[in-house]
PDB file of C-alpha atoms in Angstrom:
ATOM      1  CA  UNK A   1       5.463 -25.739  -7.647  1.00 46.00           C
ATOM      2  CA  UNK A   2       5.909 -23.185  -5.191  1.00 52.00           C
ATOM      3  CA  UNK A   3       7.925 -23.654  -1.880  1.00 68.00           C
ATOM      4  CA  UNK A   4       6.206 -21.238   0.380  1.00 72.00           C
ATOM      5  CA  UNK A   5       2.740 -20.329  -0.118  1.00 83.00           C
ATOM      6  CA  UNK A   6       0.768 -16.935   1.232  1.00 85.00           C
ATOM      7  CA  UNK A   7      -2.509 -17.005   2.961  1.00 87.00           C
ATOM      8  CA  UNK A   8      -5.108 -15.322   2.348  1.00 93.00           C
ATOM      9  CA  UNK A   9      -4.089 -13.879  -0.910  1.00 92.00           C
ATOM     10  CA  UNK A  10      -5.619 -10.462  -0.093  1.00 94.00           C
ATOM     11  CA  UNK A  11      -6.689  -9.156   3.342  1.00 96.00           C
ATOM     12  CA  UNK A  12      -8.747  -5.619   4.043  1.00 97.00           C
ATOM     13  CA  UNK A  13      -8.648  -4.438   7.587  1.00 97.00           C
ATOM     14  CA  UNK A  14      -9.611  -1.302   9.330  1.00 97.00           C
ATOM     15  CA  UNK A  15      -6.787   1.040  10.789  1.00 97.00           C
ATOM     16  CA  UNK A  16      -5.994  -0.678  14.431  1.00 97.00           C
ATOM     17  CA  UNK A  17      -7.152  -3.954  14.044  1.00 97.00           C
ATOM     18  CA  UNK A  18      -4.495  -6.925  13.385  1.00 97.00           C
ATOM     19  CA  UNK A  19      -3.538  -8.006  10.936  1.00 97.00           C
ATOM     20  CA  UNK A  20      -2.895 -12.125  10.293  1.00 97.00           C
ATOM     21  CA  UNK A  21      -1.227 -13.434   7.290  1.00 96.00           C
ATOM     22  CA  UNK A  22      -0.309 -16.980   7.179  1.00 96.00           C
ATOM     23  CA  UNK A  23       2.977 -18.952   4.895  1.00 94.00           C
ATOM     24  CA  UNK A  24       2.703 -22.791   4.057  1.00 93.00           C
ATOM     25  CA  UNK A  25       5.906 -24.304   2.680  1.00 91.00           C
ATOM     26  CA  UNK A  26       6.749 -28.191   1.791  1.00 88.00           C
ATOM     27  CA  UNK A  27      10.042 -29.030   3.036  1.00 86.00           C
ATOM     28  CA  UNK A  28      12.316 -28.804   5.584  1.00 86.00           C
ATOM     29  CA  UNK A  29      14.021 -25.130   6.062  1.00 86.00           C
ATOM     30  CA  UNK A  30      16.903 -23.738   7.519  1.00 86.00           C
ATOM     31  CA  UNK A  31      15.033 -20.433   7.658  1.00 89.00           C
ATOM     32  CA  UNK A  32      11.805 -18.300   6.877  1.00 92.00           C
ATOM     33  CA  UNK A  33      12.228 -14.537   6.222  1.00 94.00           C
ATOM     34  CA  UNK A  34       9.421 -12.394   5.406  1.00 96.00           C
ATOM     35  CA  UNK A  35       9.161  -9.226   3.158  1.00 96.00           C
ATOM     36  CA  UNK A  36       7.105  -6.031   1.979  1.00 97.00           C
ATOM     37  CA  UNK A  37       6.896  -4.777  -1.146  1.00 96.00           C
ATOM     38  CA  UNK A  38       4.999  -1.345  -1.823  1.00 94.00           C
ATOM     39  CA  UNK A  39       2.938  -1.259  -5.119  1.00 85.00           C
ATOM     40  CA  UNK A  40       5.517  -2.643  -7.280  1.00 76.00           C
ATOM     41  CA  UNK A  41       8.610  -1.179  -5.805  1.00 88.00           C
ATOM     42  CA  UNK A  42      11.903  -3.190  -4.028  1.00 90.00           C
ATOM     43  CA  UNK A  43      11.085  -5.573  -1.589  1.00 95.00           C
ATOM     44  CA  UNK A  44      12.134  -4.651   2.363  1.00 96.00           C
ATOM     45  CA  UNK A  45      12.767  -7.052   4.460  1.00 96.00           C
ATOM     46  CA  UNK A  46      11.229  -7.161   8.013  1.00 97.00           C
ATOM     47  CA  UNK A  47      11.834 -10.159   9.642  1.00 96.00           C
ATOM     48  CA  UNK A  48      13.925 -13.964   9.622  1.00 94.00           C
ATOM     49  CA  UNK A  49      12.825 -16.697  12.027  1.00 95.00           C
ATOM     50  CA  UNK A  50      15.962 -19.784  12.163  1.00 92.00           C
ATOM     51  CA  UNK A  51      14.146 -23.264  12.038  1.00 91.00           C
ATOM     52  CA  UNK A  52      14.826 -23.685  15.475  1.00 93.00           C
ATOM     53  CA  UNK A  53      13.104 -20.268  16.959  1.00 96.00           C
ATOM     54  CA  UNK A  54       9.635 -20.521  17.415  1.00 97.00           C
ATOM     55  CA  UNK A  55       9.012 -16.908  18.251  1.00 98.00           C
ATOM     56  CA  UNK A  56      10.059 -13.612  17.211  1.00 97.00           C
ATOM     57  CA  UNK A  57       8.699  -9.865  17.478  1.00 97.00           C
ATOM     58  CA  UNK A  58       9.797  -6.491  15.817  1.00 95.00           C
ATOM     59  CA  UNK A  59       8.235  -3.973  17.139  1.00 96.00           C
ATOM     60  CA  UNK A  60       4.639  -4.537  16.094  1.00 97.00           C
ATOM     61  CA  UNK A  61       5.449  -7.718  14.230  1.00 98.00           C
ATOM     62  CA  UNK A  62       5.202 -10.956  15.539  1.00 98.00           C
ATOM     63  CA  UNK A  63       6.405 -14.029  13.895  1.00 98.00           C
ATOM     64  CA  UNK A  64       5.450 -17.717  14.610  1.00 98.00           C
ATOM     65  CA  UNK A  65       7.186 -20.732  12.784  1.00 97.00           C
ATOM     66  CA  UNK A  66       6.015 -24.288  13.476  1.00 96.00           C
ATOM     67  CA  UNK A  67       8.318 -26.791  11.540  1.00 94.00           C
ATOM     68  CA  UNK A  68       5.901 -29.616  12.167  1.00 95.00           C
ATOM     69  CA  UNK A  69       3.321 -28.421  10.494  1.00 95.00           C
ATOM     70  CA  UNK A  70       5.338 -26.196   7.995  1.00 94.00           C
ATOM     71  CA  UNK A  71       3.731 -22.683   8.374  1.00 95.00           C
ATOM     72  CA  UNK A  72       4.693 -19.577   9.819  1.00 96.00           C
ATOM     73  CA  UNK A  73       2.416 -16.763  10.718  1.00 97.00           C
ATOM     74  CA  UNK A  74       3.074 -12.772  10.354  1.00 98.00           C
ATOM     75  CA  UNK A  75       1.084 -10.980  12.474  1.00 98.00           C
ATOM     76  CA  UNK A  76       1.042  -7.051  12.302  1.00 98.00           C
ATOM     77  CA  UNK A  77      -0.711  -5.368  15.329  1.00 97.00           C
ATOM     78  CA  UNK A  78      -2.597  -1.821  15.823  1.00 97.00           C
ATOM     79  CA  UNK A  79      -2.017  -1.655  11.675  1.00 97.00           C
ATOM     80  CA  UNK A  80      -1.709   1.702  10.488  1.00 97.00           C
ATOM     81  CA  UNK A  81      -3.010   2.996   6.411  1.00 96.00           C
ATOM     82  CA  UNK A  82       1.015   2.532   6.135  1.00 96.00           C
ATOM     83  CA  UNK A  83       0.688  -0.696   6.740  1.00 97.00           C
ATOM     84  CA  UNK A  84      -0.783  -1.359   2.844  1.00 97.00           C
ATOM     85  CA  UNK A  85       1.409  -3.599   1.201  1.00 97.00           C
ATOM     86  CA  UNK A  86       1.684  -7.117  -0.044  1.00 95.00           C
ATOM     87  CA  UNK A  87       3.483  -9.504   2.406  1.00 96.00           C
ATOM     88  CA  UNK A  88       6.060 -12.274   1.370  1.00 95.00           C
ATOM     89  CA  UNK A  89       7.493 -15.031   3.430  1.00 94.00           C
ATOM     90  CA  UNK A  90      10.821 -16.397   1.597  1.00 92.00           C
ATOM     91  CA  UNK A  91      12.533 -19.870   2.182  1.00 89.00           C
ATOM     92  CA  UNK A  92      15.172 -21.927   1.222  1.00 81.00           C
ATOM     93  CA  UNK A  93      15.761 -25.580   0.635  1.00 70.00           C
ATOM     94  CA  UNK A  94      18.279 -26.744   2.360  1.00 66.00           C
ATOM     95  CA  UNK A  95      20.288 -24.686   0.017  1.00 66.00           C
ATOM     96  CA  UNK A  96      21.410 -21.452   1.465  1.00 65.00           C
ATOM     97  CA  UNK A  97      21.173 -20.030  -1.874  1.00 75.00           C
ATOM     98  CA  UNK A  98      18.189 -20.097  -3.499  1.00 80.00           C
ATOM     99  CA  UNK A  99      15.656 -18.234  -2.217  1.00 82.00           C
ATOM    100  CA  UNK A 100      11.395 -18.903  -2.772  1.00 87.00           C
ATOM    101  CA  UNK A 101       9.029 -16.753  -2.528  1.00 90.00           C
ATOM    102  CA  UNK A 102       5.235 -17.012  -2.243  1.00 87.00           C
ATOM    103  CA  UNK A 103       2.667 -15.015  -4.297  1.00 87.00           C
ATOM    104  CA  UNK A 104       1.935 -13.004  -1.154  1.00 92.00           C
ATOM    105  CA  UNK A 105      -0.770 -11.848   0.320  1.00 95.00           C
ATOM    106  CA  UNK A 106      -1.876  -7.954  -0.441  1.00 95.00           C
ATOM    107  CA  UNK A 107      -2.956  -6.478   2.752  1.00 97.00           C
ATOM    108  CA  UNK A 108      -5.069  -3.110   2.701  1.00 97.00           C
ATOM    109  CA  UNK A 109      -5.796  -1.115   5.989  1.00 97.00           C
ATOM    110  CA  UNK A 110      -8.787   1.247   5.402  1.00 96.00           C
ATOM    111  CA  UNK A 111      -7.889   4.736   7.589  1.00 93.00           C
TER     112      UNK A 111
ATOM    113  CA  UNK B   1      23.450   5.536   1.270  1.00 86.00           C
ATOM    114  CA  UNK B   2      23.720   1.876   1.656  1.00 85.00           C
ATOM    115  CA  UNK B   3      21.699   0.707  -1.678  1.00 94.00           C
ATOM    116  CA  UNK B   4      21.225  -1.713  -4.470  1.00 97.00           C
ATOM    117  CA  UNK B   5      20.920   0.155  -7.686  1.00 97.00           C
ATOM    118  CA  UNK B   6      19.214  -1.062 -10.715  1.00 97.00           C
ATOM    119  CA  UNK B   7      18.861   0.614 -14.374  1.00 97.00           C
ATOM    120  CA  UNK B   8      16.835   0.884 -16.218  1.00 97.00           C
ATOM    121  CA  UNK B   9      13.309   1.694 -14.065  1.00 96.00           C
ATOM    122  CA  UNK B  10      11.399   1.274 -17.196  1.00 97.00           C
ATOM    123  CA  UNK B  11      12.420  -0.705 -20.849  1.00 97.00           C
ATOM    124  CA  UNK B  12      10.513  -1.324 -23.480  1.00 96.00           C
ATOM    125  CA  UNK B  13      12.039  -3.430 -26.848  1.00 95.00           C
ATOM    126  CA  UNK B  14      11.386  -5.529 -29.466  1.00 96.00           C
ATOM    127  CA  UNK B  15      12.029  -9.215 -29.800  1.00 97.00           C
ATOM    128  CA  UNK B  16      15.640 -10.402 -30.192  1.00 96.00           C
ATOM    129  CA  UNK B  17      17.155  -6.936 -29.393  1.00 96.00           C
ATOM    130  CA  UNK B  18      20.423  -7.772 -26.766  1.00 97.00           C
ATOM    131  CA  UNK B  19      19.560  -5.668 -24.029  1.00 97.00           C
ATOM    132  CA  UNK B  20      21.222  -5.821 -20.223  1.00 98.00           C
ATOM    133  CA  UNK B  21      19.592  -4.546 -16.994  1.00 98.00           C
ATOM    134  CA  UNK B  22      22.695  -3.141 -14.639  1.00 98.00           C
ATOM    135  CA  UNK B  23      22.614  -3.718 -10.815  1.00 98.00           C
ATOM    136  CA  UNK B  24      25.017  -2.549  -8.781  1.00 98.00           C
ATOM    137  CA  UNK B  25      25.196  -2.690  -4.428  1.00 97.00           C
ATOM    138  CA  UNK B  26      27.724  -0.232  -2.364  1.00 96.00           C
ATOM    139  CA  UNK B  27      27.687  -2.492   0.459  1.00 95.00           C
ATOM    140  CA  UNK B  28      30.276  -4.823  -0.315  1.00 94.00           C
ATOM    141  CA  UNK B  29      27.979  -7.487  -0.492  1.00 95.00           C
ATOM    142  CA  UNK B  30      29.285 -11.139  -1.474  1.00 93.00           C
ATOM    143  CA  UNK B  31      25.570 -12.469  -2.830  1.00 93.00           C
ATOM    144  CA  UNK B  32      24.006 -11.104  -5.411  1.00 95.00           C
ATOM    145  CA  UNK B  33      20.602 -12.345  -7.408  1.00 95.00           C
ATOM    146  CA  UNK B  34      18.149 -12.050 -10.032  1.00 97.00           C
ATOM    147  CA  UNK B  35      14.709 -11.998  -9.562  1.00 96.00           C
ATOM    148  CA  UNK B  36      11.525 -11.783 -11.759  1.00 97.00           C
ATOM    149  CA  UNK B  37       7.942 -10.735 -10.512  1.00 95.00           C
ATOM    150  CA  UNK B  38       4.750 -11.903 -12.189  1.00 93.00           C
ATOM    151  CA  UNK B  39       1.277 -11.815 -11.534  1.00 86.00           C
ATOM    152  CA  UNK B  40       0.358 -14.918  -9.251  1.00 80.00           C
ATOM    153  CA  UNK B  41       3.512 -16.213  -9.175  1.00 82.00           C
ATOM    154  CA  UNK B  42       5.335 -14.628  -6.628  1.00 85.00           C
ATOM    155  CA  UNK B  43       8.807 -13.708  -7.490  1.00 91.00           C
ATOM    156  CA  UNK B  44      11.347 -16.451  -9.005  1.00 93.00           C
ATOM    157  CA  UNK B  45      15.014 -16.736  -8.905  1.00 93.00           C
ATOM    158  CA  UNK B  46      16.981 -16.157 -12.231  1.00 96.00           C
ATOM    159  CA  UNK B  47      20.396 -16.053 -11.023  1.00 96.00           C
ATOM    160  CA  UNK B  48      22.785 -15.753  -8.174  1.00 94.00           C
ATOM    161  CA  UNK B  49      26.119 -15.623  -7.674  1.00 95.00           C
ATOM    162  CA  UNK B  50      28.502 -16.395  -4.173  1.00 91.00           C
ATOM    163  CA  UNK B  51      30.892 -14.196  -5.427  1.00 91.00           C
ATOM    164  CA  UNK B  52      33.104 -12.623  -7.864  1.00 93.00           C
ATOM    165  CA  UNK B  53      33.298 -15.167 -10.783  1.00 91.00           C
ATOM    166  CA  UNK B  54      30.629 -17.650  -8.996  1.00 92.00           C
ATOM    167  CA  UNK B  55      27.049 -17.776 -10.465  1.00 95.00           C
ATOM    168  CA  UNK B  56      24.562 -20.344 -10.523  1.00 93.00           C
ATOM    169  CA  UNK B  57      21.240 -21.203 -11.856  1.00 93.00           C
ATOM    170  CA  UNK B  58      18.263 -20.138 -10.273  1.00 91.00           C
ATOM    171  CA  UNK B  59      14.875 -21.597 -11.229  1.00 89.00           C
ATOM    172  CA  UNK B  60      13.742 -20.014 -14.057  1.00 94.00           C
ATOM    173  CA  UNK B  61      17.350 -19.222 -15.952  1.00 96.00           C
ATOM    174  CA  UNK B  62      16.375 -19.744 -19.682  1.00 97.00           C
ATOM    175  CA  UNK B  63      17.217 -17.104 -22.102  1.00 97.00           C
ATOM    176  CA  UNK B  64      19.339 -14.879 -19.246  1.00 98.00           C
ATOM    177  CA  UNK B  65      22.861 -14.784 -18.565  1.00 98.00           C
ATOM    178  CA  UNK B  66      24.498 -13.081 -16.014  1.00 98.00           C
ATOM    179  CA  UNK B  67      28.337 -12.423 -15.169  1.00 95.00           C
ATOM    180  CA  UNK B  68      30.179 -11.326 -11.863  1.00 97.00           C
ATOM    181  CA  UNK B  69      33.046  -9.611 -12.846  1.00 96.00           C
ATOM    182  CA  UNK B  70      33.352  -7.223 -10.203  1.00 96.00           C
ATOM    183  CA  UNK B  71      31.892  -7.362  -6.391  1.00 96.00           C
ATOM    184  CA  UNK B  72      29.821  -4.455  -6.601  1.00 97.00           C
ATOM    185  CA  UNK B  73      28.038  -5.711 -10.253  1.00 98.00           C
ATOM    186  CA  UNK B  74      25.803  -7.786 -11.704  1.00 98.00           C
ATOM    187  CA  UNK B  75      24.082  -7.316 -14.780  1.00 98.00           C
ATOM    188  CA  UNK B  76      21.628  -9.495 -16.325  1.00 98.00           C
ATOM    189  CA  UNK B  77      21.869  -9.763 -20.027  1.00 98.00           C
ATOM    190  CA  UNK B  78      18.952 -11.077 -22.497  1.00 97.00           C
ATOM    191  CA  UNK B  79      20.854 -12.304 -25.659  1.00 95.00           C
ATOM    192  CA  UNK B  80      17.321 -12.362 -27.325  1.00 97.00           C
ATOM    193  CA  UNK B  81      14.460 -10.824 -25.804  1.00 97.00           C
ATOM    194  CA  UNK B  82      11.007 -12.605 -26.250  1.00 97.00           C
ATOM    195  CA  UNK B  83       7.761 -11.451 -25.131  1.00 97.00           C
ATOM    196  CA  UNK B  84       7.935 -14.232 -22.716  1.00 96.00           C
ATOM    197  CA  UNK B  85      10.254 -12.533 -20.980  1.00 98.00           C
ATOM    198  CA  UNK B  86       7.983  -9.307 -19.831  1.00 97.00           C
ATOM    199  CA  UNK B  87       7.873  -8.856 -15.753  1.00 97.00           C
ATOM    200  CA  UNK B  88       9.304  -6.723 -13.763  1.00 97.00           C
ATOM    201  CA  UNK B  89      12.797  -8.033 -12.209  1.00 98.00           C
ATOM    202  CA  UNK B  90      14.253  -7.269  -9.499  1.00 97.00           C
ATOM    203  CA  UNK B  91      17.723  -7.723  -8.593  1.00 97.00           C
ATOM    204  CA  UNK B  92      18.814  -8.139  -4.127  1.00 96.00           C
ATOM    205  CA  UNK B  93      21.947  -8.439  -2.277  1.00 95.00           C
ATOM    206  CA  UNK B  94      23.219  -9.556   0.733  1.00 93.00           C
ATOM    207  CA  UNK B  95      26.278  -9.891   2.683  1.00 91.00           C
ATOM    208  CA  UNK B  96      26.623 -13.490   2.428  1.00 82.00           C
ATOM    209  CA  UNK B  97      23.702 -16.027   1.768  1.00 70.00           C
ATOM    210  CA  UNK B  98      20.009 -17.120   3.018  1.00 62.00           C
ATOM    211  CA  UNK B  99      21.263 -16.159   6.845  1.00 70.00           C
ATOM    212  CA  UNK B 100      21.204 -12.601   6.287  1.00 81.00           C
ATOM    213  CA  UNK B 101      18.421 -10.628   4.569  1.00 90.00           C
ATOM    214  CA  UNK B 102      18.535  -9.837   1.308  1.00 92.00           C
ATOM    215  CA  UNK B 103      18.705  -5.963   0.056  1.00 95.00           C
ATOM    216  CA  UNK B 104      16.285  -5.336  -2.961  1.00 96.00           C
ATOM    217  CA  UNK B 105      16.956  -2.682  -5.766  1.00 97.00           C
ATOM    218  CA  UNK B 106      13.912  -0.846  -7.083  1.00 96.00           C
ATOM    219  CA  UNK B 107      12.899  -3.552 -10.076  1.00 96.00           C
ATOM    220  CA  UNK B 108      12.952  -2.672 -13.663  1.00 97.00           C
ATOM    221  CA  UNK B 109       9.534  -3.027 -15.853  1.00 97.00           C
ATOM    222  CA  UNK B 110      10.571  -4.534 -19.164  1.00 97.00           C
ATOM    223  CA  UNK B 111       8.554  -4.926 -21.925  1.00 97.00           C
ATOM    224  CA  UNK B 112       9.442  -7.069 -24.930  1.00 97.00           C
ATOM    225  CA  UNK B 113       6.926  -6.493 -28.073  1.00 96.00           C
TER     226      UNK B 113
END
């Protein structure tokens, strides 16, 4: 079964509004990254949140983690048509080296 | 250009031809991995290794091998293709492990008739 899961699976926005996509995982973590991935090419990564940060922005990302209730939250704000991607959030197991991924959610901003 | 390079883009073969997928990363990079993207299921973990000479298993690592011969390399070989074994893989580096972010190459498409 998968270790982090992607909420919703698919998400279509108007240019400017925000944007909220939402990660569910089942055990503990050390930490939570989260990745793009434009139609079918090389993932980029965007941001990593440790287990014990609760908070963390890039530009106009913002990234929640709550380790009690296992889920982490991307939030993208004043999205832009570039913005059109799917989203991934990636964890690990206690074992810095293996990596999950979700299914990710596809996220389309209408210009 | 800092980069993880992957060849081919596109492969199509038949089943049981050997075939390997090269990746290489000019970034000196200690991990390296494997990764395989299919529809609803998110991308899984083939392979990785720690460094040169150091691989382990990811979760899905039946019928792939890998070796880590050099830093900069690490192909992924299928002994015997089966059709099973169409996605579209991906292989990532990064300098060390899970604490820093992982550098993707631009995937390959295979397709195993």
């Amino acid at each position: 079964s998968q270790q982090g899961e992607e909420d919703p699976q698919a998400l279509s926005i108007q240019e400017g509004e925000n944007a909220t996509m939402n990660c569910s995982y089942k055990t503990s973590i050390n930490n939570l990254q989260w990745y793009r991935q434009n139609s079918g090419r090389g993932l980029v990564h965007l941001i990593l949140i440790r287990s014990n940060e609760r908070e963390k922005h890039s530009g106009r990302l913002r990234v929640t983690l709550d380790t009690s209730k296992k889920s982490s939250s991307l939030l993208i704000t004043a999205s832009r048509a570039a913005d059109t991607a799917s989203y991934f959030c990636a964890t690990d197991v206690g074992n810095f080296n293996k990596f999950y991924f979700g299914s990710g959610t596809k996220l389309n901003v209408k210009p | 250009e800092a980069q993880v390079t992957q060849n081919p883009r596109y492969l199509i073969t038949v089943t049981g031809k050997k075939l390997t997928v090269t990746c290489s990363q000019n970034m000196n990079h200690e991990y390296m991995s494997w990764y395989r993207q299919d529809p609803g299921l998110g991308l899984r973990q083939i392979y990785y290794s720690m460094n040169v000479e150091v691989t382990d298993k990811g979760d899905v690592p039946e019928g792939y091998k890998v070796s880590r011969k050099e830093k900069r390399n690490f192909p992924l070989i299928l002994e015997s293709p089966s059709p099973n074994q169409t996605s579209l893989y991906f292989c990532a580096s990064s300098f060390s492990s899970f604490n820093e972010k992982l550098f993707f190459g631009s995937g390959t498409q295979l397709s195993v008739l």
